[in-house]
Amino acid sequence: MANSNGIFKRGSSYYLRVVLPKTHQLLNTYKSGKVIVSLGACSYREALTAAAIKRAKILEAKEPPPPATRNLAPSSGTASSYYLRDIYDRWVISKPRSSDAINTCMRALLLYEEQTGNPPLHLLTRAQGDSFRAWLQEPERKTASKTAYDRFTWVKTLLKFAYRDLELINRHPWEGIELFKEATKQRRPWSEQELQTLFGQPLFQEYKLPKDWRAGSDAAYWIPLLGLYTGARLSELAQLRTSDVLLLNEIPVISISNSGVNQQVKTSASVRTIPIHSELIKLGFIEYVKNIKGKDIDSLWPTLSQRKDKPGGYFSNWFGEYRCSLGLIGYPDFHCFRHTVRSQLGEAEVPEHVIDSILGHEIKGSTGTKVYTHRTLKTLKTGVEKLNYGQLNELLTYRPRDAAC
């Protein structure tokens, strides 16, 4: 249902409904007397601003008919009236998309409109593509190489959508024009010294929880340890519920899925069950979970604030600052725990398909390996227990008695 200002929400996107005056010229196109258009906003406040601009353009008849309620078939014969913003509107509603994708694409579109002058699609040239590419990389813009690459790629994505999906143009005008990004420093496993620096702090030795609200109290202690002994992504760990920690065939496991409210996974292969390492059990993780369950709380981290559509976003900010305060600047970051786990399991000669199952990667190899290899919990448990961090295991001896929440 729309508010009195005509703004309403579908999925992760906001939309605007405008009721046309009885004498408005667009009534010939919109027989119902209503125009519905996507705002592509990630927050209600941003939607309010975008709605004001859209409403003014529609009522002044300066805005081409929004694609949410019109026929974009190539046979309409009006391709010259379409602009890239029309394609964006249609792209947003073509399938479920995250707020991050919608808003990142919008930022690229705004830059495109600023630099190119926003020509109709049928007048867009390759020279303009080359000019936009060069403009994104100008030193005075102080734009990182990857950011410029991403913005150029988003615009090309919309052009491809107009060409291949909607068939509004007879060619992709910027196909083959590439913006090359500089190679970034590759992530790597944590070294033994770096792990000892991190886990030798009072947070892990004495359970002295940080006061920073982004750390999520007990989450600050457990999430890095879970990353080290499961290789799970930060977003997967941050969204865990108490019901995701369970006993299967007498083996304690963590279930990672997208079945809960606001839970999401990167790929279908990310849905998996990971046996809990004996070191985590020794440190008191099962007792921690039981304590939270006893308080009838659904989230495993009751005080961990979640950023919309990005579980673990706030925690990631805190963890980055925390490790920098320890002199661990740049890499390794939290994601490097995944590289650490893969490296450890590889050196322990755990089969590759078992490693992929633990980390939530697509199984590589032949069809037989992908389909017929049977990975039982016992097999996964044996693999997980191969994780051994030497002296670090002796360093991690503190067992928290109760959850701080």
mmCIF file with all atom_site columns, C-alpha atoms in Angstrom, residues 1-3 6-17 36-44 46-48 50 68 88-106 308-309:
data_model
loop_
_atom_site.group_PDB
_atom_site.id
_atom_site.type_symbol
_atom_site.label_atom_id
_atom_site.label_alt_id
_atom_site.label_comp_id
_atom_site.label_asym_id
_atom_site.label_entity_id
_atom_site.label_seq_id
_atom_site.pdbx_PDB_ins_code
_atom_site.Cartn_x
_atom_site.Cartn_y
_atom_site.Cartn_z
_atom_site.occupancy
_atom_site.B_iso_or_equiv
_atom_site.pdbx_formal_charge
_atom_site.auth_seq_id
_atom_site.auth_comp_id
_atom_site.auth_asym_id
_atom_site.auth_atom_id
_atom_site.pdbx_PDB_model_num
ATOM 1  C CA . MET A 1 1   ? 0.000  0.000  0.000   1.00 0.00 ? 1   MET A CA 1
ATOM 2  C CA . ALA A 1 2   ? 1.309  3.456  -0.912  1.00 0.00 ? 2   ALA A CA 1
ATOM 3  C CA . ASN A 1 3   ? 1.669  6.279  1.601   1.00 0.00 ? 3   ASN A CA 1
ATOM 4  C CA . GLY A 1 6   ? 2.564  7.849  -3.278  1.00 0.00 ? 6   GLY A CA 1
ATOM 5  C CA . ILE A 1 7   ? 5.712  5.996  -2.164  1.00 0.00 ? 7   ILE A CA 1
ATOM 6  C CA . PHE A 1 8   ? 5.515  2.253  -1.576  1.00 0.00 ? 8   PHE A CA 1
ATOM 7  C CA . LYS A 1 9   ? 7.940  -0.642 -1.365  1.00 0.00 ? 9   LYS A CA 1
ATOM 8  C CA . ARG A 1 10  ? 8.256  -3.933 -3.247  1.00 0.00 ? 10  ARG A CA 1
ATOM 9  C CA . GLY A 1 11  ? 11.022 -6.214 -2.056  1.00 0.00 ? 11  GLY A CA 1
ATOM 10 C CA . SER A 1 12  ? 14.101 -4.057 -1.521  1.00 0.00 ? 12  SER A CA 1
ATOM 11 C CA . SER A 1 13  ? 13.034 -1.243 -3.896  1.00 0.00 ? 13  SER A CA 1
ATOM 12 C CA . TYR A 1 14  ? 10.867 1.822  -3.462  1.00 0.00 ? 14  TYR A CA 1
ATOM 13 C CA . TYR A 1 15  ? 8.299  2.881  -6.068  1.00 0.00 ? 15  TYR A CA 1
ATOM 14 C CA . LEU A 1 16  ? 6.260  6.005  -6.713  1.00 0.00 ? 16  LEU A CA 1
ATOM 15 C CA . ARG A 1 17  ? 2.594  6.116  -7.718  1.00 0.00 ? 17  ARG A CA 1
ATOM 16 C CA . ILE A 1 36  ? 4.053  3.843  -11.359 1.00 0.00 ? 36  ILE A CA 1
ATOM 17 C CA . VAL A 1 37  ? 7.829  4.166  -11.542 1.00 0.00 ? 37  VAL A CA 1
ATOM 18 C CA . SER A 1 38  ? 10.759 2.630  -9.685  1.00 0.00 ? 38  SER A CA 1
ATOM 19 C CA . LEU A 1 39  ? 12.818 4.958  -7.490  1.00 0.00 ? 39  LEU A CA 1
ATOM 20 C CA . GLY A 1 40  ? 15.649 2.517  -6.904  1.00 0.00 ? 40  GLY A CA 1
ATOM 21 C CA . ALA A 1 41  ? 16.352 3.938  -3.443  1.00 0.00 ? 41  ALA A CA 1
ATOM 22 C CA . CYS A 1 42  ? 17.947 2.073  -0.557  1.00 0.00 ? 42  CYS A CA 1
ATOM 23 C CA . SER A 1 43  ? 16.353 4.135  2.188   1.00 0.00 ? 43  SER A CA 1
ATOM 24 C CA . TYR A 1 44  ? 13.046 5.905  2.682   1.00 0.00 ? 44  TYR A CA 1
ATOM 25 C CA . GLU A 1 46  ? 16.476 8.841  -0.347  1.00 0.00 ? 46  GLU A CA 1
ATOM 26 C CA . ALA A 1 47  ? 13.173 7.679  -1.811  1.00 0.00 ? 47  ALA A CA 1
ATOM 27 C CA . LEU A 1 48  ? 11.508 10.910 -0.673  1.00 0.00 ? 48  LEU A CA 1
ATOM 28 C CA . ALA A 1 50  ? 13.941 10.859 -5.699  1.00 0.00 ? 50  ALA A CA 1
ATOM 29 C CA . ALA A 1 68  ? 7.120  -0.118 -15.103 1.00 0.00 ? 68  ALA A CA 1
ATOM 30 C CA . TYR A 1 88  ? 17.613 1.240  -15.423 1.00 0.00 ? 88  TYR A CA 1
ATOM 31 C CA . ASP A 1 89  ? 13.988 1.384  -14.251 1.00 0.00 ? 89  ASP A CA 1
ATOM 32 C CA . ARG A 1 90  ? 13.137 -1.735 -16.220 1.00 0.00 ? 90  ARG A CA 1
ATOM 33 C CA . TRP A 1 91  ? 16.351 -3.508 -15.123 1.00 0.00 ? 91  TRP A CA 1
ATOM 34 C CA . VAL A 1 92  ? 15.526 -2.902 -11.442 1.00 0.00 ? 92  VAL A CA 1
ATOM 35 C CA . ILE A 1 93  ? 12.180 -4.720 -11.658 1.00 0.00 ? 93  ILE A CA 1
ATOM 36 C CA . SER A 1 94  ? 13.259 -7.432 -14.103 1.00 0.00 ? 94  SER A CA 1
ATOM 37 C CA . LYS A 1 95  ? 14.222 -9.764 -11.234 1.00 0.00 ? 95  LYS A CA 1
ATOM 38 C CA . PRO A 1 96  ? 14.954 -9.577 -7.481  1.00 0.00 ? 96  PRO A CA 1
ATOM 39 C CA . ARG A 1 97  ? 18.063 -7.480 -6.868  1.00 0.00 ? 97  ARG A CA 1
ATOM 40 C CA . SER A 1 98  ? 19.865 -6.387 -3.728  1.00 0.00 ? 98  SER A CA 1
ATOM 41 C CA . SER A 1 99  ? 19.773 -2.781 -2.562  1.00 0.00 ? 99  SER A CA 1
ATOM 42 C CA . ASP A 1 100 ? 23.558 -2.652 -2.955  1.00 0.00 ? 100 ASP A CA 1
ATOM 43 C CA . ALA A 1 101 ? 23.315 -3.579 -6.654  1.00 0.00 ? 101 ALA A CA 1
ATOM 44 C CA . ILE A 1 102 ? 20.446 -1.161 -7.289  1.00 0.00 ? 102 ILE A CA 1
ATOM 45 C CA . ASN A 1 103 ? 22.151 1.784  -5.646  1.00 0.00 ? 103 ASN A CA 1
ATOM 46 C CA . THR A 1 104 ? 25.603 1.082  -7.066  1.00 0.00 ? 104 THR A CA 1
ATOM 47 C CA . CYS A 1 105 ? 24.079 0.951  -10.534 1.00 0.00 ? 105 CYS A CA 1
ATOM 48 C CA . MET A 1 106 ? 22.222 4.217  -9.876  1.00 0.00 ? 106 MET A CA 1
ATOM 49 C CA . LYS A 1 308 ? 20.456 -3.666 5.746   1.00 0.00 ? 308 LYS A CA 1
ATOM 50 C CA . ASP A 1 309 ? 21.163 -6.254 3.025   1.00 0.00 ? 309 ASP A CA 1
#
